[in-house]
XYZ file of N, CA and C in Angstrom:
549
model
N 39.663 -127.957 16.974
C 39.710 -126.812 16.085
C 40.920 -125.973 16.463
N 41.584 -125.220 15.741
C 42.815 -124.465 15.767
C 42.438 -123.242 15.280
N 43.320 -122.207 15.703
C 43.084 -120.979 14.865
C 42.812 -120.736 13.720
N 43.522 -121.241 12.772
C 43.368 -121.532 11.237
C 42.212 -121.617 10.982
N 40.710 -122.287 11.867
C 39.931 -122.134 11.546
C 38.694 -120.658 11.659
N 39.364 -120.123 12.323
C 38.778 -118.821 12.966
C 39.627 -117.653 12.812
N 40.034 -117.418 11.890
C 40.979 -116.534 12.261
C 40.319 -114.925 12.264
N 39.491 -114.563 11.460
C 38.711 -113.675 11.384
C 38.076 -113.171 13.112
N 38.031 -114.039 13.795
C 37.753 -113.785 15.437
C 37.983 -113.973 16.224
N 39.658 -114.098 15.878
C 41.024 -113.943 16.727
C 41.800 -112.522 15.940
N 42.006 -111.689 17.471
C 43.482 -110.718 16.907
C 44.255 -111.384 16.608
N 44.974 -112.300 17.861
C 46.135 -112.874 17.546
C 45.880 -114.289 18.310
N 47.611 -115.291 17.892
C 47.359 -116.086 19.055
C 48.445 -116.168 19.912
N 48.210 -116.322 21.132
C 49.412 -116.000 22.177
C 50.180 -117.278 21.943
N 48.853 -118.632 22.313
C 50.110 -119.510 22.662
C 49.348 -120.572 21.686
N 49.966 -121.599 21.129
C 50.001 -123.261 20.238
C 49.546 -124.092 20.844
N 49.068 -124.934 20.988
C 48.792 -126.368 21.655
C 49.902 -127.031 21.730
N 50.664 -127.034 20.550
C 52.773 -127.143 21.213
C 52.720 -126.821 22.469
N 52.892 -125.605 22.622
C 53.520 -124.529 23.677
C 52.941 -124.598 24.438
N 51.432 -124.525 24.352
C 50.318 -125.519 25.865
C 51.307 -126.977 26.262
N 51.237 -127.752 25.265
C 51.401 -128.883 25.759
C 52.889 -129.236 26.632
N 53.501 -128.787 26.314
C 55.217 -128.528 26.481
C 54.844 -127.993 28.050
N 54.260 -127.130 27.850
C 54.178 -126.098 29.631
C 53.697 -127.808 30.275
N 52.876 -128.517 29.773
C 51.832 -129.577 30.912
C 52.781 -129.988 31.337
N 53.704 -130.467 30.423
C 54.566 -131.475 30.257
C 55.620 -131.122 31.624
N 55.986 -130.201 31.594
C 57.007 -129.462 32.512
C 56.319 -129.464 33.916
N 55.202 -129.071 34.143
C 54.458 -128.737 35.423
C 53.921 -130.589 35.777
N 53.775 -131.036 34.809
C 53.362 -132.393 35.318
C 55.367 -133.223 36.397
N 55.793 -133.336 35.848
C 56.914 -133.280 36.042
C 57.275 -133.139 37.657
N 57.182 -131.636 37.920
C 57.095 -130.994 39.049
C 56.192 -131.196 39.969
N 54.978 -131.482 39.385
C 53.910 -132.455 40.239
C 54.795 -133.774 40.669
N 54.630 -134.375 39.862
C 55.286 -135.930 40.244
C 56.440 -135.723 41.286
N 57.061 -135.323 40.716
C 58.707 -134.950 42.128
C 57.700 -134.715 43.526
N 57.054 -133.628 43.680
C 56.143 -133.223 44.684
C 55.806 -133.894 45.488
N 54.627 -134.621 44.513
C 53.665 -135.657 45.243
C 54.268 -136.924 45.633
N 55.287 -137.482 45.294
C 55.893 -139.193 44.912
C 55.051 -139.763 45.324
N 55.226 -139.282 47.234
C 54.855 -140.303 47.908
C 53.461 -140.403 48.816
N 52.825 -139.142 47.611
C 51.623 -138.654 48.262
C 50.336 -139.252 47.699
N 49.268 -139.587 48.267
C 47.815 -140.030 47.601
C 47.189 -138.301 46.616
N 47.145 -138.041 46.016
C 46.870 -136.698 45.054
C 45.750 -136.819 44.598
N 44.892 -135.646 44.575
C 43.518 -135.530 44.772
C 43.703 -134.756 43.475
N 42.986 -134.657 42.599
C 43.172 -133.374 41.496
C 41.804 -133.061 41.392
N 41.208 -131.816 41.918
C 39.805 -131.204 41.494
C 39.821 -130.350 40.653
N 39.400 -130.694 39.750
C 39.450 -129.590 38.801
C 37.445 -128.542 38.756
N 38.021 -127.371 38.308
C 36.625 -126.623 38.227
C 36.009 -126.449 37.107
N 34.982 -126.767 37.104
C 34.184 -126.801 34.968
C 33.934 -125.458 35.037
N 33.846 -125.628 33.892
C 33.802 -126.155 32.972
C 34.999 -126.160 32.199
N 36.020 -124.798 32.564
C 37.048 -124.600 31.549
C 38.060 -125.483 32.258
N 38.329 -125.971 32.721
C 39.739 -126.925 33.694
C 39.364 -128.256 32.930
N 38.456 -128.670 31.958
C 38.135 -130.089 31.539
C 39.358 -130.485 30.491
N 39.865 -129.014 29.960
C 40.951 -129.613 28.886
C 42.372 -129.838 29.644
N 42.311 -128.792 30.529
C 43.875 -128.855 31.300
C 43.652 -130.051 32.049
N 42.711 -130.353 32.882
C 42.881 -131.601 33.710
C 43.220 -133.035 33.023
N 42.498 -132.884 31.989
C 42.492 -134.256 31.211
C 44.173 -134.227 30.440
N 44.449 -133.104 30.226
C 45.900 -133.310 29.540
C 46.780 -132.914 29.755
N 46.898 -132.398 31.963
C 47.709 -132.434 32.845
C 47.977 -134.086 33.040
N 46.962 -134.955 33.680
C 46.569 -136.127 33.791
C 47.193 -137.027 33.298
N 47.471 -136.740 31.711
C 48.049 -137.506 31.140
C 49.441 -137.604 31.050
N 49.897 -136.465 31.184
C 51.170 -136.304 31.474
C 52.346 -136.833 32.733
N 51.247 -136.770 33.481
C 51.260 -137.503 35.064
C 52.110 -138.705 34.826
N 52.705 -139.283 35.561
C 53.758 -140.581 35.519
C 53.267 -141.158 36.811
N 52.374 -140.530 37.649
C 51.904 -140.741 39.276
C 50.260 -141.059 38.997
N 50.120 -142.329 39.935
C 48.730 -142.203 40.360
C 48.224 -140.970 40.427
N 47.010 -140.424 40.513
C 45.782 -139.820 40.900
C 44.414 -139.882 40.937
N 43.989 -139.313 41.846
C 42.274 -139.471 41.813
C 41.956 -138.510 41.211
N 40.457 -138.103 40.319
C 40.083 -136.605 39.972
C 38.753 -136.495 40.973
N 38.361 -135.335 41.088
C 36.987 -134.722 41.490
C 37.066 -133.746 40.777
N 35.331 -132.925 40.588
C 35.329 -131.701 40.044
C 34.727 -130.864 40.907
N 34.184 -129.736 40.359
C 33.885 -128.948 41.122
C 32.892 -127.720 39.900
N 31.634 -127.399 40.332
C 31.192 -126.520 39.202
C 30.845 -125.319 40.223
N 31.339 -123.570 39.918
C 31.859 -122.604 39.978
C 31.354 -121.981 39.535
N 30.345 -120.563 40.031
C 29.814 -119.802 39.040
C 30.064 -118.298 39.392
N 30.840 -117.695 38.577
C 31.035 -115.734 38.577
C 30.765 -115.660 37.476
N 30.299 -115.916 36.361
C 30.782 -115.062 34.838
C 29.586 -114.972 34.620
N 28.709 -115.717 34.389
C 27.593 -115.819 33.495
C 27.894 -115.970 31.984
N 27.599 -114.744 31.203
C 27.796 -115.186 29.498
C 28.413 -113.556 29.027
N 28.982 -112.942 30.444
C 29.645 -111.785 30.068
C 31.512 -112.133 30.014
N 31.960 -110.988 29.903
C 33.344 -110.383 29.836
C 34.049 -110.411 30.722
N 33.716 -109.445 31.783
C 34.226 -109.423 33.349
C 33.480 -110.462 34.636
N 34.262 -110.385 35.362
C 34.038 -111.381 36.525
C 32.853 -110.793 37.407
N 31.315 -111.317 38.051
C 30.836 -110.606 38.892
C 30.964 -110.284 40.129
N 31.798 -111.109 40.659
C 32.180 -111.088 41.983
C 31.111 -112.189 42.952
N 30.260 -112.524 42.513
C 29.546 -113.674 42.981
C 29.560 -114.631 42.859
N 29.746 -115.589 43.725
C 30.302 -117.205 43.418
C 29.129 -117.663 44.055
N 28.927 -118.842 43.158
C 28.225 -120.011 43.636
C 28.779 -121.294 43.436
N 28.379 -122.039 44.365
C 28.768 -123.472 44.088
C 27.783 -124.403 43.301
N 27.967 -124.962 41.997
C 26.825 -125.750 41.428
C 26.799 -126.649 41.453
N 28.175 -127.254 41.324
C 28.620 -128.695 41.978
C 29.473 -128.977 42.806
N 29.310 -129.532 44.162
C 29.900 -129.832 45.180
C 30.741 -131.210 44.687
N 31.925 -131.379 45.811
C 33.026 -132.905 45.656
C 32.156 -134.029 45.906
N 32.362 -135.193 45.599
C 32.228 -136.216 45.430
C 33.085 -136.501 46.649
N 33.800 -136.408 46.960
C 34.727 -136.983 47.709
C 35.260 -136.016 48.978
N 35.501 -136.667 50.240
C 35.365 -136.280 51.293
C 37.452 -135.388 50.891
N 37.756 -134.527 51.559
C 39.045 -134.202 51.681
C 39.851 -134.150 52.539
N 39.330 -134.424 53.943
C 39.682 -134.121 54.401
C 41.478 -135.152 54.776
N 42.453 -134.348 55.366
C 43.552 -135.732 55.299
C 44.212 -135.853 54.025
N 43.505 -135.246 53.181
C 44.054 -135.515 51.278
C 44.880 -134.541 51.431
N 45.794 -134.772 50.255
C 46.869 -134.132 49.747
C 45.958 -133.235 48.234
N 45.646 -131.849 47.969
C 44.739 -131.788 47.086
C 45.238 -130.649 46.185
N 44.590 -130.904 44.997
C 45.944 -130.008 44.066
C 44.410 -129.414 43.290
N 43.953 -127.945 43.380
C 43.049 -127.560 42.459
C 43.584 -126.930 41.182
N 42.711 -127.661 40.285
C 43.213 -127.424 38.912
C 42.264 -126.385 37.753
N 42.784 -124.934 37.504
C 42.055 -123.961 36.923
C 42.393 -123.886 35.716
N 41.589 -123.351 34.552
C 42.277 -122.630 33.627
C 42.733 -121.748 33.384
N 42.255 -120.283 34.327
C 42.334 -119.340 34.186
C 42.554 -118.787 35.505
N 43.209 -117.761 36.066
C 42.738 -117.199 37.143
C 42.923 -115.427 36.507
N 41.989 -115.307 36.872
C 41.678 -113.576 36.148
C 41.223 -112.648 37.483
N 40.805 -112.495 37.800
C 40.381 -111.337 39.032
C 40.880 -112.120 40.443
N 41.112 -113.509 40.342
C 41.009 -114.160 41.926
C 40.070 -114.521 42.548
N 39.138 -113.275 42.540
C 37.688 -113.395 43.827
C 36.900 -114.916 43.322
N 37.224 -115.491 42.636
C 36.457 -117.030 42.819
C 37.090 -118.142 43.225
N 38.587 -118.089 42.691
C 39.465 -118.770 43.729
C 39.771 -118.741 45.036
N 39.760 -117.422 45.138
C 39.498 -116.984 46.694
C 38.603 -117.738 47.215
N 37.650 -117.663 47.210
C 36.233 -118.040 47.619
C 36.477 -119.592 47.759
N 36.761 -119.967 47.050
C 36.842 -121.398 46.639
C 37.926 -122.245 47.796
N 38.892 -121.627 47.627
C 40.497 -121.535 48.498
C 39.972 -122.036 49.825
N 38.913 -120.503 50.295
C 38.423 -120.566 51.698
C 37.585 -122.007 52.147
N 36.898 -122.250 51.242
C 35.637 -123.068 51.597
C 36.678 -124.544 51.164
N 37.591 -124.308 50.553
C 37.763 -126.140 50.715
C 38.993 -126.091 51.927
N 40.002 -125.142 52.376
C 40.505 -125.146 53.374
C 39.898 -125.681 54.417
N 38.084 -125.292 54.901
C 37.596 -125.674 56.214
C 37.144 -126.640 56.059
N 37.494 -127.603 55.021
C 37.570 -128.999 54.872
C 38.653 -129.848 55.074
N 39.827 -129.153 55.563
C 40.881 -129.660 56.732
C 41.313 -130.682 55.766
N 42.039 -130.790 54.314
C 43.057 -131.549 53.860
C 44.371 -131.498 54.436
N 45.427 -132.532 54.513
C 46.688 -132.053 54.156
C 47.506 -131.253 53.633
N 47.130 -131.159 52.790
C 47.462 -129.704 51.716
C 46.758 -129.102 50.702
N 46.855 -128.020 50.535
C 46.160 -127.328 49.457
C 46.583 -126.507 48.253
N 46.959 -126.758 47.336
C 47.597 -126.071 46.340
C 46.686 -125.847 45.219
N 47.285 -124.326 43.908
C 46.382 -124.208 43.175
C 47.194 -124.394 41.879
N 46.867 -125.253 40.674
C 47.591 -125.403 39.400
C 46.693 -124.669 38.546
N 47.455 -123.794 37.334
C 46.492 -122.853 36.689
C 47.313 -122.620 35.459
N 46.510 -122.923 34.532
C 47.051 -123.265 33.149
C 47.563 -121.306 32.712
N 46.183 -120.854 33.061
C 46.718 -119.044 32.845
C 46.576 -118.368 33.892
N 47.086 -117.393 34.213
C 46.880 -116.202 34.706
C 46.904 -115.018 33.937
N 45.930 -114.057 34.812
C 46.148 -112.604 34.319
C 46.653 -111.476 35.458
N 47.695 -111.321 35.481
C 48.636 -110.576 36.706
C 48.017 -109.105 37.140
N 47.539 -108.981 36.024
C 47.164 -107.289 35.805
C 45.539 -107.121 36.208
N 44.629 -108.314 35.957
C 43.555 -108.353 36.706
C 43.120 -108.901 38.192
N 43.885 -109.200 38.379
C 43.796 -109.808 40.141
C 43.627 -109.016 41.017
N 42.365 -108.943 41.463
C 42.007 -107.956 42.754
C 41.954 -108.887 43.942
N 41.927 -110.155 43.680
C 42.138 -111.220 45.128
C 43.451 -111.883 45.266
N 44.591 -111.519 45.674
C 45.766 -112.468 45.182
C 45.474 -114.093 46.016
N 45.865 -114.806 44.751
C 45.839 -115.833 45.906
C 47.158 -116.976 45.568
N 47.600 -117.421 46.221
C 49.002 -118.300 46.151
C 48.855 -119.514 45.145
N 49.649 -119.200 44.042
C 49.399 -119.940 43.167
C 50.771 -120.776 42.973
N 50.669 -122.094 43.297
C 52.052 -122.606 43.052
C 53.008 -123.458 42.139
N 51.595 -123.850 40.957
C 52.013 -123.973 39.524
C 51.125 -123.325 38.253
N 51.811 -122.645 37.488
C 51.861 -121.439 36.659
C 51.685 -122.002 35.300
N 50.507 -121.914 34.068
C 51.602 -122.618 32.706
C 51.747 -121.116 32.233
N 51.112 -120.679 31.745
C 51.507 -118.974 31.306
C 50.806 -117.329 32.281
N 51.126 -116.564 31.923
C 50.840 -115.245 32.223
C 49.804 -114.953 30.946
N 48.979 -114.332 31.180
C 48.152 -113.896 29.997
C 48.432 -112.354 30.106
N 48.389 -111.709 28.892
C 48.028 -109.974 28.660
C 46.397 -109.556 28.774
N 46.022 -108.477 29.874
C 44.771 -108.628 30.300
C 43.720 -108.124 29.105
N 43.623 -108.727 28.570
C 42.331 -108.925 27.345
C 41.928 -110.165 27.443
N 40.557 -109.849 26.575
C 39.432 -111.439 26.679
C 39.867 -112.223 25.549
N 40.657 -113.703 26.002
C 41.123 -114.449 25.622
C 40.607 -115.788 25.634
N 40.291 -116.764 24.634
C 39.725 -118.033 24.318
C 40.465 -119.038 24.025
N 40.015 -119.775 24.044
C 40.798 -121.232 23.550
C 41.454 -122.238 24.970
N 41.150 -123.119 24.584
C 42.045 -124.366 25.446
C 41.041 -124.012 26.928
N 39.797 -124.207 27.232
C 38.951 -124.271 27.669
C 38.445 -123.301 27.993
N 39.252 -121.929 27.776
C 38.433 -120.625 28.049
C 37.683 -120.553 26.701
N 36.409 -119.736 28.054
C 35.416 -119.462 26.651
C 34.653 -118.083 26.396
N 33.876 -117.804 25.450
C 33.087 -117.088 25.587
C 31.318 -117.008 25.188
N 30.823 -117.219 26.315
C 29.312 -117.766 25.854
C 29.337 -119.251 25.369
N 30.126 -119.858 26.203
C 30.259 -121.123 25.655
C 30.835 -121.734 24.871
N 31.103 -120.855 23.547
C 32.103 -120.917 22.842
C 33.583 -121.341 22.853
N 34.621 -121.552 22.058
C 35.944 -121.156 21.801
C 36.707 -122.561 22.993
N 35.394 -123.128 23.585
C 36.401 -124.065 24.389
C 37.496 -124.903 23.854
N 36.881 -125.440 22.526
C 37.565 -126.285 22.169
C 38.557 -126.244 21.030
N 38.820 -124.767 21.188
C 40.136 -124.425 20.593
C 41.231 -124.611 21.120
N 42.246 -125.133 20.001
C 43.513 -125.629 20.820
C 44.379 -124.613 20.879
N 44.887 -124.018 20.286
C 45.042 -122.550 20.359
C 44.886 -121.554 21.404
N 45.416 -120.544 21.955
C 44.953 -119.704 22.937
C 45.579 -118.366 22.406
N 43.973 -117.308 22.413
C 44.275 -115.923 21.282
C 43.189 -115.239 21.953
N 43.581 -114.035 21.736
C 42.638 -112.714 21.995
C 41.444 -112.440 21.082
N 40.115 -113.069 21.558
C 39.144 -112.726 20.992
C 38.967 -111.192 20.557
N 38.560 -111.234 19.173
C 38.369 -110.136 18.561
C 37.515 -109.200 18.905
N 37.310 -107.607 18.989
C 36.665 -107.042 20.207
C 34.935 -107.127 19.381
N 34.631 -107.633 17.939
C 33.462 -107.317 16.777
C 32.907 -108.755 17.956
N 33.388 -109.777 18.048
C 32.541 -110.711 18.403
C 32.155 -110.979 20.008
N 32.193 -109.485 20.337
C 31.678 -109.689 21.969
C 31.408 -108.500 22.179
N 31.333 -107.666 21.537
C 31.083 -106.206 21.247
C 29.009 -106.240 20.571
């Protein structure tokens, strides 16, 4: 689904599935140079990382393995609660791996944070974080992020696996939910 179909509960839209895809394209790239000669772990976190991982992935010119990981602060609100849980643990041991976590969003930090910590004392090789958005202006946890696809403007924004209430994941599109449909 695309904006065109919703437009009534979108303000606007920031970015295209072009302009998504073009960013993968570029950051996949920069992966590959990276990793060449590395075994690459890609965990991505659900629910919203299912579209970026799968069509980072593809972009890839390099082997990789995936794992996931299920993550809980939001519930079916707006803002972040500051409470993380883990719902689904790795499949796969890390330690020694070369490991690249893959987000959609990073908005406040405090779950990446959290996250950061607890797979660090799992003693990989490396640890890096890939993140399709950020929001610069909401980050109360900074945490080292070392591939970027956009900056977001801090409003509640959907599409391309962000959601709301479940919603809007599978918009290709990425736009500022309208304030009537979460209001």
């Amino acid at each position: 689904m695309d904006a065109s179909h919703i437009t009534s509960e979108l303000t606007r839209v920031l970015y295209t599935n072009d302009q998504v895809q073009a960013r993968l394209a570029e950051i996949a790239g920069e992966i590959d140079a990276e990793y060449a000669d590395s075994d690459l772990l890609l965990v991505g976190v659900l629910n919203g990382a299912v579209m970026v991982m799968a069509d980072l992935s593809r972009h890839l010119t390099s082997h990789v393995q995936m794992d996931w990981m299920a993550i809980s602060s939001y519930g079916s609100g707006t803002q972040s609660s500051g409470v993380v849980r883990i719902l689904k643990d790795l499949n796969t041991d890390i330690e020694g791996r070369h490991v690249l976590v893959v987000e959609d969003i990073i908005d406040t930090g405090l779950t990446l944070a959290y996250l950061m910590q607890n797979l660090q004392s799992r003693k990989p090789a490396s640890l890096e974080i890939m993140t399709m958005f950020r929001k610069p202006e909401a980050i109360k946890s900074p945490v080292d992020v070392k591939y970027v696809g956009f900056d977001l403007p801090n409003e509640f924004v959907v599409g391309y696996g962000l959601d709301y209430a479940g919603r809007y994941r599978n918009l290709t599109d990425v736009g500022t939910l309208a304030p009537h449909v979460y209001s």
